[in-house]
mmCIF file of C-alpha atoms in Angstrom:
data_model
loop_
_atom_site.group_PDB
_atom_site.id
_atom_site.type_symbol
_atom_site.label_atom_id
_atom_site.label_comp_id
_atom_site.label_asym_id
_atom_site.label_seq_id
_atom_site.Cartn_x
_atom_site.Cartn_y
_atom_site.Cartn_z
ATOM 1 C CA MET A 12 34.373 15.067 -19.315
ATOM 2 C CA ASP A 13 36.133 13.419 -16.015
ATOM 3 C CA ARG A 14 34.351 13.901 -12.480
ATOM 4 C CA PRO A 15 35.569 12.854 -9.435
ATOM 5 C CA ALA A 16 34.458 9.487 -8.058
ATOM 6 C CA ASP A 17 32.280 11.323 -5.433
ATOM 7 C CA SER A 18 30.327 13.558 -8.132
ATOM 8 C CA PRO A 19 26.603 13.401 -7.808
ATOM 9 C CA MET A 20 26.300 12.387 -11.472
ATOM 10 C CA ASP A 21 28.192 9.034 -10.699
ATOM 11 C CA SER A 22 26.385 8.415 -7.273
ATOM 12 C CA THR A 23 24.019 5.271 -7.070
ATOM 13 C CA ALA A 24 22.378 3.053 -4.594
ATOM 14 C CA ALA A 25 24.728 0.379 -3.024
ATOM 15 C CA ASP A 26 22.452 -2.447 -4.551
ATOM 16 C CA ARG A 27 22.849 -0.983 -8.155
ATOM 17 C CA PRO A 28 26.438 -1.290 -9.832
ATOM 18 C CA VAL A 29 27.406 1.850 -11.300
ATOM 19 C CA ASP A 30 27.182 0.481 -14.917
ATOM 20 C CA SER A 31 24.120 -1.138 -14.668
ATOM 21 C CA ARG A 32 21.077 0.136 -16.654
ATOM 22 C CA ASP A 33 17.652 -1.505 -16.159
ATOM 23 C CA ARG A 34 17.082 -3.192 -19.273
ATOM 24 C CA ASP A 35 15.162 -6.342 -20.378
ATOM 25 C CA ASP A 36 16.463 -9.299 -22.093
ATOM 26 C CA GLU A 37 15.849 -7.650 -25.508
ATOM 27 C CA GLY A 38 17.387 -4.207 -24.508
ATOM 28 C CA ARG A 39 14.385 -2.327 -23.819
ATOM 29 C CA ALA A 40 14.273 0.133 -21.008
ATOM 30 C CA ARG A 41 12.656 -1.326 -17.678
ATOM 31 C CA ASN A 42 12.756 0.543 -14.425
ATOM 32 C CA ALA A 43 13.669 -2.383 -12.113
ATOM 33 C CA ARG A 44 13.398 -0.329 -8.892
ATOM 34 C CA PRO A 45 10.873 -1.651 -6.290
ATOM 35 C CA ARG A 46 7.736 0.190 -6.074
ATOM 36 C CA ASP A 47 5.003 0.670 -3.319
ATOM 37 C CA GLY A 48 1.326 -0.293 -3.539
ATOM 38 C CA LEU A 49 0.527 3.006 -5.603
ATOM 39 C CA GLY A 50 3.431 2.215 -8.150
ATOM 40 C CA ARG A 51 5.731 4.924 -6.407
ATOM 41 C CA PRO A 52 9.417 4.097 -6.828
ATOM 42 C CA LEU A 53 11.154 2.982 -3.816
ATOM 43 C CA PRO A 54 15.208 3.036 -3.326
ATOM 44 C CA TYR A 55 16.908 -0.018 -4.881
ATOM 45 C CA GLY A 56 17.142 -2.617 -2.092
ATOM 46 C CA ALA A 57 13.853 -1.648 -0.513
ATOM 47 C CA ASP A 58 11.121 -4.348 -0.174
ATOM 48 C CA GLY A 59 8.307 -3.226 -2.742
ATOM 49 C CA VAL A 60 4.868 -4.567 -3.957
ATOM 50 C CA PRO A 61 5.556 -7.375 -6.296
ATOM 51 C CA ARG A 62 4.947 -6.190 -9.809
ATOM 52 C CA GLN A 63 2.390 -7.500 -12.257
ATOM 53 C CA PRO A 64 3.572 -9.406 -15.060
ATOM 54 C CA GLU A 65 3.738 -7.765 -18.254
ATOM 55 C CA GLY A 66 2.254 -9.145 -21.478
ATOM 56 C CA VAL A 67 -0.369 -11.676 -19.793
ATOM 57 C CA VAL A 68 -3.177 -12.588 -22.232
ATOM 58 C CA ARG A 69 -6.103 -13.213 -20.146
ATOM 59 C CA ALA A 70 -9.683 -13.820 -21.020
ATOM 60 C CA PRO A 71 -11.892 -10.743 -20.513
ATOM 61 C CA ASP A 72 -13.737 -12.197 -17.479
ATOM 62 C CA GLU A 73 -10.355 -12.972 -16.056
ATOM 63 C CA THR A 74 -9.134 -9.398 -16.565
ATOM 64 C CA VAL A 75 -12.207 -7.884 -14.991
ATOM 65 C CA ALA A 76 -11.811 -10.369 -12.127
ATOM 66 C CA GLU A 77 -7.958 -9.340 -11.604
ATOM 67 C CA ALA A 78 -8.450 -5.793 -11.884
ATOM 68 C CA GLN A 79 -11.082 -5.819 -9.152
ATOM 69 C CA ARG A 80 -9.146 -7.984 -7.059
ATOM 70 C CA LEU A 81 -6.188 -5.371 -7.248
ATOM 71 C CA LEU A 82 -8.275 -2.428 -7.124
ATOM 72 C CA ASP A 83 -10.062 -3.871 -3.733
ATOM 73 C CA ASP A 84 -6.440 -4.366 -2.389
ATOM 74 C CA GLY A 85 -5.704 -0.613 -3.001
ATOM 75 C CA LYS A 86 -3.197 -1.412 -5.912
ATOM 76 C CA PRO A 87 -4.986 0.745 -8.891
ATOM 77 C CA PHE A 88 -1.472 0.987 -10.475
ATOM 78 C CA HIS A 89 -1.114 -2.683 -10.914
ATOM 79 C CA ALA A 90 -4.797 -2.847 -11.851
ATOM 80 C CA HIS A 91 -3.886 -0.385 -14.838
ATOM 81 C CA GLU A 92 -1.268 -2.812 -15.880
ATOM 82 C CA VAL A 93 -3.923 -5.903 -16.217
ATOM 83 C CA PHE A 94 -6.169 -3.391 -17.982
ATOM 84 C CA GLU A 95 -3.210 -2.634 -20.377
ATOM 85 C CA ASP A 96 -2.454 -6.063 -21.113
ATOM 86 C CA ALA A 97 -6.204 -6.445 -22.256
ATOM 87 C CA TRP A 98 -5.937 -3.423 -24.213
ATOM 88 C CA LYS A 99 -2.877 -4.473 -26.208
ATOM 89 C CA SER A 100 -3.965 -8.029 -26.650
ATOM 90 C CA GLY A 101 -7.435 -7.739 -27.106
ATOM 91 C CA PRO A 102 -9.429 -7.536 -30.252
ATOM 92 C CA ASP A 103 -9.054 -4.083 -31.922
ATOM 93 C CA GLU A 104 -12.989 -3.316 -31.338
ATOM 94 C CA GLU A 105 -12.328 -3.349 -27.478
ATOM 95 C CA ARG A 106 -9.288 -1.586 -27.381
ATOM 96 C CA GLU A 107 -10.891 1.569 -26.476
ATOM 97 C CA LEU A 108 -12.710 0.036 -23.550
ATOM 98 C CA TRP A 109 -9.808 -1.357 -21.955
ATOM 99 C CA ARG A 110 -7.579 1.784 -22.379
ATOM 100 C CA GLY A 111 -10.672 3.827 -20.904
ATOM 101 C CA LEU A 112 -10.302 1.333 -17.762
ATOM 102 C CA ALA A 113 -6.543 1.666 -17.728
ATOM 103 C CA GLN A 114 -7.221 5.564 -17.534
ATOM 104 C CA LEU A 115 -9.646 5.203 -14.604
ATOM 105 C CA ALA A 116 -7.264 3.091 -12.785
ATOM 106 C CA VAL A 117 -4.367 5.506 -13.395
ATOM 107 C CA GLY A 118 -6.541 8.414 -12.234
ATOM 108 C CA LEU A 119 -7.327 6.561 -9.048
ATOM 109 C CA THR A 120 -3.513 6.090 -8.481
ATOM 110 C CA HIS A 121 -2.809 9.753 -9.021
ATOM 111 C CA ALA A 122 -5.679 10.910 -6.962
ATOM 112 C CA ALA A 123 -4.476 8.586 -3.932
ATOM 113 C CA ARG A 124 -1.030 10.072 -4.442
ATOM 114 C CA GLY A 125 -2.372 13.544 -3.991
ATOM 115 C CA ASN A 126 -2.352 14.571 -7.733
ATOM 116 C CA VAL A 127 -5.433 16.342 -7.952
ATOM 117 C CA THR A 128 -5.149 17.774 -11.492
ATOM 118 C CA GLY A 129 -3.636 14.596 -12.860
ATOM 119 C CA GLY A 130 -5.980 12.663 -11.054
ATOM 120 C CA ALA A 131 -9.209 14.164 -11.582
ATOM 121 C CA ARG A 132 -8.437 14.893 -15.408
ATOM 122 C CA LEU A 133 -7.664 11.146 -15.836
ATOM 123 C CA LEU A 134 -10.911 10.045 -13.900
ATOM 124 C CA ARG A 135 -12.953 12.175 -16.422
ATOM 125 C CA ARG A 136 -11.005 11.234 -19.320
ATOM 126 C CA GLY A 137 -11.503 7.539 -18.642
ATOM 127 C CA ALA A 138 -15.184 7.798 -17.776
ATOM 128 C CA GLY A 139 -15.647 9.617 -21.368
ATOM 129 C CA ALA A 140 -13.829 6.797 -22.772
ATOM 130 C CA VAL A 141 -15.819 4.118 -21.402
ATOM 131 C CA THR A 142 -19.219 5.610 -22.085
ATOM 132 C CA GLY A 143 -17.902 6.753 -25.553
ATOM 133 C CA TRP A 144 -16.971 2.901 -26.047
ATOM 134 C CA ALA A 145 -20.243 1.721 -24.719
ATOM 135 C CA ALA A 146 -22.200 4.042 -27.061
ATOM 136 C CA SER A 147 -20.492 3.221 -30.180
ATOM 137 C CA ALA A 148 -20.259 -0.570 -29.434
ATOM 138 C CA GLY A 149 -24.079 -0.703 -28.163
ATOM 139 C CA ARG A 150 -22.725 -2.679 -25.215
ATOM 140 C CA GLU A 151 -23.698 -1.087 -21.743
ATOM 141 C CA ARG A 152 -22.472 -4.031 -19.610
ATOM 142 C CA PRO A 153 -19.491 -5.930 -21.435
ATOM 143 C CA TYR A 154 -18.451 -8.696 -19.237
ATOM 144 C CA GLY A 155 -20.994 -8.090 -16.761
ATOM 145 C CA MET A 156 -19.262 -4.434 -15.949
ATOM 146 C CA ASP A 157 -21.884 -1.464 -15.507
ATOM 147 C CA LEU A 158 -19.753 0.838 -17.456
ATOM 148 C CA GLY A 159 -22.516 3.793 -16.423
ATOM 149 C CA ALA A 160 -22.012 3.372 -12.756
ATOM 150 C CA VAL A 161 -18.249 3.006 -13.394
ATOM 151 C CA ALA A 162 -18.210 6.517 -15.327
ATOM 152 C CA GLY A 163 -20.494 8.027 -12.498
ATOM 153 C CA TRP A 164 -18.036 6.727 -9.908
ATOM 154 C CA ALA A 165 -14.979 8.219 -11.547
ATOM 155 C CA ARG A 166 -16.696 11.719 -12.268
ATOM 156 C CA GLU A 167 -18.110 11.971 -8.480
ATOM 157 C CA LEU A 168 -14.561 10.949 -7.447
ATOM 158 C CA ALA A 169 -12.867 13.629 -9.782
ATOM 159 C CA GLY A 170 -15.210 16.198 -8.337
ATOM 160 C CA GLU A 171 -14.240 15.258 -4.727
ATOM 161 C CA VAL A 172 -10.439 15.217 -5.572
ATOM 162 C CA GLU A 173 -10.804 18.638 -6.606
ATOM 163 C CA ALA A 174 -12.733 19.655 -3.787
ATOM 164 C CA GLY A 175 -9.618 18.498 -1.644
ATOM 165 C CA ALA A 176 -10.585 14.810 -0.484
ATOM 166 C CA THR A 177 -8.009 12.678 0.497
ATOM 167 C CA VAL A 178 -8.307 9.406 -1.286
ATOM 168 C CA ASP A 179 -7.574 5.753 0.062
ATOM 169 C CA ALA A 180 -7.349 3.786 -3.244
ATOM 170 C CA GLY A 181 -8.837 0.661 -1.550
ATOM 171 C CA VAL A 182 -11.452 2.559 0.035
ATOM 172 C CA ARG A 183 -12.643 4.311 -3.047
ATOM 173 C CA ALA A 184 -12.078 1.431 -5.686
ATOM 174 C CA PRO A 185 -14.697 1.254 -8.157
ATOM 175 C CA ARG A 186 -17.210 -1.996 -8.222
ATOM 176 C CA LEU A 187 -16.792 -2.814 -11.819
ATOM 177 C CA ARG A 188 -19.475 -5.468 -11.782
ATOM 178 C CA GLY A 189 -22.059 -3.106 -9.606
#
């Protein structure tokens, strides 16, 4: 179907060519829009926060340190990407640990964005995942992290979010290592 050139279906930002698609070198879809500190997309051409590189393989202690730095900087969306790298590249027996930590970071992201339902749900899901992993693995403090305290932080924050608290991600960042 032909549309006039000024049709809303054909409009794009000035910095993005009409026929351009956000794809990586292998052709996979990648959203190239800049993002703010909480991972929200900004208009093309806007100054955003640099994204975390994907697929970085880090030692577990480096993962914890980098994620904590990002959490402290109020960038839980970016911390989730660090945990996701560990989840995808780490040993199978630790996948649920890193996935649970990623869920906690995404829960904090949603809570800071004002998404009450999603924030509380993901905080509780992540808390359950890390405590479940700790119980099954018999490891309460992997890589120096206090999983019981982290899960307690998440459950408490979930309740506050549901009660209407406004969340500043940097102020409310968890202490992974107590």
